[in-house]
XYZ file of N, CA and C in Angstrom:
582
model
N 0.828 -1.191 0.000
C 0.000 0.000 0.000
C 0.870 1.251 0.000
N 1.920 1.237 0.821
C 2.826 2.389 0.840
C 3.575 2.519 -0.483
N 3.846 1.400 -1.128
C 4.484 1.429 -2.439
C 3.577 2.124 -3.454
N 2.290 1.870 -3.375
C 1.336 2.525 -4.280
C 1.377 4.029 -4.080
N 1.395 4.476 -2.813
C 1.476 5.911 -2.552
C 2.778 6.499 -3.100
N 3.854 5.758 -2.988
C 5.143 6.232 -3.514
C 5.094 6.358 -5.042
N 4.440 5.425 -5.702
C 4.311 5.491 -7.162
C 3.459 6.693 -7.562
N 2.332 6.897 -6.858
C 1.509 8.088 -7.132
C 2.314 9.360 -6.951
N 3.153 9.362 -5.939
C 3.995 10.520 -5.660
C 4.946 10.775 -6.827
N 5.570 9.723 -7.320
C 6.488 9.872 -8.457
C 5.759 10.363 -9.709
N 4.590 9.808 -9.961
C 3.813 10.221 -11.130
C 3.366 11.675 -11.020
N 2.985 12.083 -9.834
C 2.518 13.466 -9.671
C 3.671 14.452 -9.806
N 4.882 14.059 -9.413
C 6.037 14.943 -9.545
C 6.337 15.282 -11.000
N 6.096 14.318 -11.872
C 6.369 14.540 -13.290
C 5.528 15.671 -13.860
N 4.303 15.833 -13.363
C 3.388 16.813 -13.926
C 3.131 18.017 -13.033
N 3.846 18.125 -11.915
C 3.513 19.187 -10.974
C 3.771 20.585 -11.521
N 4.624 20.711 -12.510
C 4.875 22.022 -13.123
C 3.712 22.450 -14.025
N 3.010 21.470 -14.592
C 1.968 21.759 -15.582
C 0.560 21.803 -15.019
N 0.332 21.135 -13.883
C -1.035 21.066 -13.375
C -1.043 20.927 -11.855
N -2.207 21.166 -11.288
C -2.393 20.992 -9.850
C -2.788 19.535 -9.608
N -2.066 18.890 -8.714
C -2.365 17.497 -8.385
C -3.333 17.427 -7.219
N -4.449 16.763 -7.426
C -5.413 16.497 -6.373
C -5.229 15.061 -5.910
N -5.164 14.872 -4.612
C -5.039 13.536 -4.056
C -6.335 13.203 -3.346
N -7.007 12.162 -3.787
C -8.250 11.680 -3.189
C -7.954 10.324 -2.569
N -7.990 10.254 -1.263
C -7.614 9.021 -0.570
C -8.777 8.580 0.322
N -9.222 7.363 0.113
C -10.317 6.825 0.910
C -9.779 5.774 1.872
N -9.958 6.034 3.139
C -9.594 5.120 4.214
C -8.213 4.485 4.032
N -7.170 5.300 4.075
C -5.819 4.762 3.865
C -5.363 3.821 4.975
N -6.081 3.787 6.085
C -5.682 2.942 7.210
C -5.921 1.462 6.966
N -6.749 1.137 5.975
C -7.068 -0.270 5.715
C -5.798 -1.080 5.471
N -5.640 -2.150 6.223
C -4.534 -3.101 6.100
C -3.188 -2.509 6.514
N -3.195 -1.396 7.254
C -1.939 -0.844 7.756
C -1.898 -0.971 9.272
N -0.769 -1.426 9.772
C -0.544 -1.496 11.207
C -0.514 -0.076 11.772
N -0.808 0.054 13.053
C -0.857 1.352 13.721
C 0.391 2.193 13.442
N 1.565 1.605 13.566
C 2.806 2.368 13.358
C 2.921 2.861 11.918
N 2.425 2.073 10.960
C 2.469 2.501 9.558
C 1.434 3.603 9.298
N 0.324 3.574 10.015
C -0.662 4.652 9.886
C -0.069 5.969 10.376
N 0.669 5.916 11.473
C 1.314 7.121 12.005
C 2.386 7.612 11.040
N 3.140 6.692 10.455
C 4.154 7.083 9.462
C 3.489 7.722 8.243
N 2.379 7.166 7.820
C 1.635 7.728 6.691
C 1.129 9.126 7.042
N 0.650 9.307 8.265
C 0.184 10.614 8.713
C 1.298 11.649 8.611
N 2.481 11.257 9.037
C 3.628 12.165 8.957
C 3.891 12.570 7.507
N 3.849 11.607 6.619
C 4.081 11.883 5.195
C 3.012 12.804 4.627
N 1.759 12.506 4.915
C 0.661 13.282 4.342
C 0.618 14.728 4.839
N 0.937 14.939 6.110
C 0.783 16.274 6.680
C 2.076 17.081 6.772
N 3.206 16.472 6.431
C 4.468 17.223 6.481
C 5.061 17.487 5.108
N 4.735 16.661 4.127
C 5.272 16.870 2.780
C 4.435 17.915 2.060
N 5.092 18.858 1.439
C 4.390 19.938 0.739
C 3.676 19.474 -0.524
N 3.943 18.279 -0.969
C 3.325 17.813 -2.219
C 1.839 17.483 -2.073
N 1.360 17.357 -0.839
C -0.049 17.014 -0.621
C -0.869 18.248 -0.236
N -0.675 19.332 -0.968
C -1.408 20.566 -0.691
C -2.895 20.426 -0.973
N -3.262 19.587 -1.913
C -4.664 19.399 -2.293
C -5.034 17.941 -2.024
N -5.276 17.668 -0.768
C -5.547 16.310 -0.308
C -6.953 16.250 0.261
N -7.743 15.308 -0.211
C -9.076 15.036 0.312
C -9.053 13.589 0.784
N -9.361 13.395 2.057
C -9.211 12.063 2.622
C -10.389 11.743 3.538
N -10.861 10.507 3.462
C -11.831 9.998 4.432
C -11.105 8.973 5.284
N -11.416 8.957 6.569
C -10.756 8.003 7.453
C -11.613 7.727 8.675
N -11.380 6.565 9.253
C -11.979 6.188 10.532
C -10.881 6.045 11.577
N -9.659 6.399 11.209
C -8.518 6.147 12.078
C -7.957 7.421 12.691
N -7.877 7.480 14.004
C -7.222 8.622 14.628
C -5.717 8.654 14.353
N -5.125 7.492 14.066
C -3.678 7.451 13.820
C -3.309 8.142 12.512
N -4.177 8.071 11.528
C -3.918 8.730 10.244
C -3.960 10.252 10.418
N -4.666 10.727 11.437
C -4.773 12.167 11.691
C -3.775 12.661 12.746
N -2.905 11.792 13.224
C -2.012 12.129 14.332
C -1.162 13.366 14.083
N -0.748 13.600 12.858
C 0.137 14.721 12.538
C -0.594 15.891 11.889
N -1.910 15.890 11.934
C -2.662 16.907 11.218
C -2.361 18.320 11.706
N -2.363 19.227 10.769
C -2.202 20.657 11.032
C -2.635 21.370 9.759
N -3.237 22.521 9.909
C -3.732 23.303 8.779
C -4.627 22.461 7.866
N -5.653 21.886 8.484
C -6.595 21.042 7.746
C -8.014 21.523 7.994
N -8.874 21.228 7.072
C -10.293 21.479 7.258
C -10.921 20.145 7.640
N -11.336 20.037 8.898
C -11.971 18.817 9.369
C -13.460 18.884 9.046
N -13.955 17.857 8.412
C -15.379 17.779 8.120
C -15.892 16.517 8.784
N -16.850 16.686 9.655
C -17.449 15.537 10.347
C -18.700 15.144 9.584
N -18.693 13.958 9.041
C -19.824 13.447 8.264
C -20.580 12.465 9.149
N -21.857 12.716 9.288
C -22.686 11.903 10.161
C -23.311 10.746 9.385
N -24.087 9.943 10.081
C -24.754 8.814 9.438
C -25.996 9.282 8.689
N -26.703 8.363 8.086
C -27.822 8.711 7.213
C -28.998 9.359 7.940
N -29.071 9.214 9.269
C -30.170 9.851 9.988
C -29.872 11.308 10.351
N -28.625 11.713 10.234
C -28.235 13.081 10.570
C -27.425 13.608 9.381
N -28.094 14.279 8.467
C -27.458 14.602 7.192
C -26.670 15.905 7.181
N -26.830 16.745 8.184
C -26.097 18.002 8.213
C -24.721 17.739 8.821
N -23.674 18.042 8.082
C -22.331 17.835 8.608
C -21.758 19.171 9.066
N -20.694 19.123 9.830
C -20.042 20.313 10.356
C -18.578 20.274 9.975
N -17.985 21.457 9.847
C -16.557 21.510 9.537
C -15.915 22.640 10.319
N -14.618 22.532 10.469
C -13.835 23.554 11.157
C -12.406 23.520 10.614
N -11.805 24.670 10.470
C -10.407 24.746 10.073
C -9.573 24.531 11.320
N -8.705 23.543 11.279
C -7.884 23.205 12.442
C -6.436 23.552 12.177
N -5.923 24.442 12.978
C -4.500 24.767 12.982
C -3.985 24.482 14.382
N -2.875 23.779 14.464
C -2.269 23.578 15.773
C -1.859 24.959 16.277
N -2.351 25.365 17.455
C -1.983 26.683 17.975
C -0.465 26.822 18.077
N 0.036 28.015 17.792
C 1.489 28.229 17.735
C 2.185 27.820 19.026
N 1.534 28.016 20.167
C 2.172 27.651 21.431
C 2.288 26.146 21.628
N 1.617 25.344 20.768
C 1.679 23.891 20.888
C 2.420 23.224 19.731
N 3.054 24.006 18.850
C 3.709 23.417 17.670
C 4.712 22.334 18.060
N 5.491 22.583 19.115
C 6.496 21.589 19.505
C 5.868 20.385 20.199
N 4.614 20.511 20.622
C 3.923 19.424 21.311
C 2.714 18.945 20.512
N 2.769 19.082 19.207
C 1.643 18.735 18.344
C 1.153 17.309 18.578
N 2.062 16.358 18.696
C 1.640 14.966 18.868
C 0.833 14.781 20.145
N 1.266 15.430 21.218
C 0.537 15.315 22.487
C -0.851 15.936 22.373
N -0.935 17.107 21.761
C -2.220 17.782 21.600
C -3.149 16.967 20.705
N -2.618 16.515 19.573
C -3.436 15.784 18.599
C -3.854 14.404 19.085
N -3.036 13.782 19.924
C -3.319 12.402 20.344
C -4.720 12.269 20.942
N -5.075 13.151 21.839
C -6.409 13.088 22.429
C -7.481 13.620 21.508
N -7.151 14.681 20.801
C -8.145 15.325 19.930
C -8.612 14.394 18.821
N -7.699 13.670 18.195
C -8.096 12.824 17.064
C -8.973 11.661 17.507
N -8.841 11.228 18.744
C -9.763 10.209 19.261
C -11.133 10.836 19.517
N -11.118 12.049 20.068
C -12.363 12.707 20.463
C -13.240 13.083 19.275
N -12.656 13.426 18.136
C -13.485 13.867 17.008
C -14.282 12.726 16.379
N -13.989 11.500 16.780
C -14.769 10.364 16.305
C -15.886 9.995 17.281
N -15.960 10.693 18.405
C -16.960 10.379 19.435
C -18.199 11.255 19.257
N -19.278 10.843 19.902
C -20.504 11.640 19.910
C -20.585 12.535 21.141
N -19.967 12.079 22.233
C -19.961 12.827 23.494
C -18.562 12.715 24.082
N -18.051 13.852 24.561
C -16.696 13.867 25.108
C -16.716 14.490 26.495
N -16.101 13.805 27.438
C -15.911 14.341 28.775
C -14.461 14.802 28.869
N -14.257 16.113 28.992
C -12.920 16.686 29.128
C -12.558 16.725 30.607
N -11.462 16.065 30.964
C -11.011 16.033 32.356
C -9.575 16.546 32.417
N -9.133 16.898 33.623
C -7.819 17.517 33.764
C -6.662 16.572 33.477
N -6.662 15.383 34.033
C -5.486 14.536 33.881
C -5.779 13.062 33.983
N -4.708 12.260 34.139
C -4.846 10.798 34.122
C -5.645 10.243 35.290
N -5.556 10.858 36.468
C -6.310 10.309 37.603
C -7.817 10.470 37.383
N -8.243 11.608 36.825
C -9.668 11.803 36.515
C -10.100 10.876 35.385
N -9.206 10.629 34.459
C -9.496 9.710 33.351
C -9.787 8.311 33.904
N -8.956 7.844 34.819
C -9.157 6.525 35.420
C -10.442 6.503 36.240
N -10.656 7.549 37.047
C -11.852 7.605 37.895
C -13.128 7.579 37.064
N -13.238 8.476 36.081
C -14.466 8.532 35.290
C -14.599 7.336 34.353
N -13.482 6.770 33.913
C -13.538 5.536 33.136
C -14.146 4.406 33.940
N -13.751 4.312 35.203
C -14.298 3.272 36.092
C -15.780 3.520 36.361
N -16.134 4.771 36.656
C -17.543 5.093 36.931
C -18.406 4.779 35.714
N -17.984 5.238 34.552
C -18.776 4.985 33.344
C -18.860 3.502 33.007
N -17.767 2.769 33.222
C -17.802 1.334 32.896
C -18.710 0.563 33.846
N -18.903 1.074 35.063
C -19.856 0.443 35.986
C -21.289 0.727 35.545
N -21.523 1.931 35.049
C -22.864 2.307 34.594
C -23.181 1.642 33.258
N -22.204 1.667 32.353
C -22.388 1.105 31.010
C -21.047 0.551 30.536
N -20.844 -0.759 30.603
C -19.556 -1.339 30.211
C -19.161 -1.035 28.756
N -20.122 -0.675 27.938
C -19.837 -0.406 26.523
C -19.957 1.081 26.195
N -19.623 1.935 27.163
C -19.798 3.373 26.948
C -18.995 3.876 25.746
N -17.817 3.315 25.509
C -17.030 3.753 24.345
C -17.698 3.355 23.036
N -18.276 2.175 22.996
C -19.003 1.739 21.805
C -20.236 2.592 21.563
N -20.742 3.199 22.625
C -21.898 4.096 22.507
C -21.496 5.526 22.162
N -20.225 5.730 21.843
C -19.780 7.039 21.362
C -19.325 8.014 22.428
N -19.016 7.511 23.629
C -18.550 8.383 24.709
C -17.036 8.244 24.841
N -16.358 9.369 24.952
C -14.898 9.359 25.067
C -14.475 10.287 26.201
N -13.516 9.834 27.012
C -12.959 10.664 28.083
C -11.618 11.180 27.603
N -11.478 12.494 27.607
C -10.260 13.123 27.084
C -9.530 13.868 28.200
N -8.397 13.312 28.672
C -7.593 14.049 29.641
C -6.787 15.126 28.912
N -6.899 16.364 29.357
C -6.264 17.473 28.637
C -4.832 17.726 29.084
N -4.403 17.086 30.155
C -3.016 17.229 30.603
C -2.663 18.682 30.864
N -1.499 19.071 30.441
C -1.042 20.429 30.678
C -1.550 21.443 29.679
N -2.372 21.047 28.743
C -2.798 21.967 27.681
C -3.979 22.842 28.068
N -4.706 22.463 29.073
C -5.922 23.198 29.372
C -7.039 22.749 28.446
N -8.185 23.275 28.671
C -9.371 22.824 27.957
C -9.575 23.519 26.608
N -9.077 24.721 26.458
C -9.449 25.564 25.326
C -9.216 24.967 23.945
N -8.018 24.481 23.598
C -7.852 23.988 22.225
C -8.786 22.830 21.874
N -9.069 21.980 22.849
C -9.975 20.854 22.627
C -11.426 21.328 22.542
N -11.798 22.162 23.482
C -13.175 22.661 23.550
C -13.557 23.370 22.251
N -12.686 24.220 21.743
C -13.008 25.001 20.538
C -13.280 24.104 19.329
N -12.465 23.096 19.126
C -12.644 22.194 17.978
C -13.895 21.345 18.161
N -14.068 20.764 19.335
C -15.244 19.924 19.587
C -16.525 20.735 19.454
N -16.509 21.950 19.963
C -17.685 22.805 19.887
C -18.002 23.170 18.438
N -16.966 23.494 17.652
C -17.179 23.848 16.245
C -17.736 22.668 15.447
N -17.335 21.450 15.799
C -17.844 20.255 15.117
C -19.163 19.775 15.722
N -19.681 20.536 16.676
C -20.925 20.218 17.378
C -20.902 18.830 18.014
N -19.761 18.518 18.612
C -19.641 17.292 19.395
C -19.935 17.674 20.839
N -20.966 17.075 21.401
C -21.375 17.392 22.767
C -20.210 17.141 23.705
N -19.855 18.148 24.513
C -18.743 17.964 25.428
C -19.038 18.593 26.780
N -18.484 17.985 27.784
C -18.630 18.437 29.163
C -17.229 18.599 29.735
N -17.020 19.681 30.441
C -15.735 19.914 31.093
C -15.886 19.620 32.575
N -15.022 18.778 33.103
C -15.002 18.475 34.539
C -13.641 18.899 35.061
N -13.668 19.859 35.955
C -12.433 20.319 36.572
C -12.529 20.153 38.075
N -11.380 20.049 38.715
C -11.361 19.984 40.178
C -11.775 21.339 40.735
N -12.398 21.307 41.869
C -12.741 22.561 42.541
C -11.601 22.934 43.479
N -10.410 23.077 42.878
C -9.223 23.386 43.664
C -9.418 24.685 44.432
N -9.152 24.622 45.724
C -9.205 25.814 46.569
C -7.773 26.144 46.981
N -7.433 27.389 46.916
C -6.103 27.811 47.340
C -6.255 29.004 48.267
N -5.584 28.916 49.397
C -5.652 30.011 50.361
C -4.866 31.197 49.812
N -5.486 32.371 49.883
C -4.820 33.586 49.434
C -3.834 33.988 50.524
N -2.608 34.193 50.102
C -1.518 34.462 51.044
C -1.832 35.678 51.922
N -1.709 35.477 53.222
C -1.897 36.558 54.176
C -3.344 36.905 54.467
N -4.290 36.155 53.916
C -5.709 36.451 54.150
C -6.426 35.179 54.580
N -7.580 35.350 55.109
C -8.417 34.219 55.486
C -9.436 33.926 54.387
N -9.029 34.131 53.139
C -9.905 33.877 51.998
C -9.264 32.831 51.099
N -10.116 32.215 50.304
C -9.652 31.187 49.378
C -10.067 31.570 47.963
N -9.216 31.211 46.995
C -9.608 31.404 45.593
C -10.109 30.065 45.066
N -11.083 30.132 44.195
C -11.669 28.915 43.626
C -11.112 28.728 42.213
N -9.983 28.058 42.127
C -9.282 27.889 40.851
C -10.088 27.084 39.844
N -10.805 26.062 40.318
C -11.594 25.226 39.410
C -12.625 26.034 38.644
N -13.338 26.900 39.358
C -14.335 27.732 38.688
C -13.672 28.752 37.777
N -12.541 29.303 38.204
C -11.834 30.318 37.402
C -11.404 29.727 36.063
N -11.043 28.431 36.031
C -10.638 27.789 34.770
C -11.773 27.753 33.761
N -13.004 27.712 34.260
C -14.144 27.519 33.373
C -14.896 28.802 33.038
N -14.578 29.902 33.662
C -15.311 31.148 33.443
C -15.364 31.557 31.973
N -14.317 31.303 31.211
C -14.281 31.693 29.800
C -15.233 30.877 28.929
N -15.672 29.720 29.421
C -16.516 28.840 28.610
C -18.003 29.009 28.894
N -18.330 29.764 29.929
C -19.731 29.913 30.313
C -20.374 31.023 29.478
């Protein structure tokens, strides 16, 4: 399969001076191991030759390296209105693109996303949901730990694609130095989203 892509690449190079090459790729993940899907993602999103690429996929690994793409979420036959959003990796995350994209590419395939702060909340809510519904992931629910990135880059993309999402943050209380008052950091994190 990768050999076929290499041949297409060679053929398109011959004519790139005379015409615009459009690449139409349907589900390139078929018959590729996870590591090869990630390698393909790197090729597709880092090589300048794929400026006009239209691709359908069910694989988050194929989207692992995405940047400067128009994401279009196509629904099933009962929900015919699709949504799209232009996705650019924010400049402050360019060096951490893989970390940012890793959670996001899983979430864009879900119907409902619970955004949590970190791995401990991920484990806790995973356990709670699996007790309520052992097949919650098959039902389109995904738990996305945002790690050190905060909620904003994930929230904006999910919201633009109209993927239902809930943010769960700790109600961290911190004593204000020299006073008998506390700041509510958990609520302060979410004020911009209300």
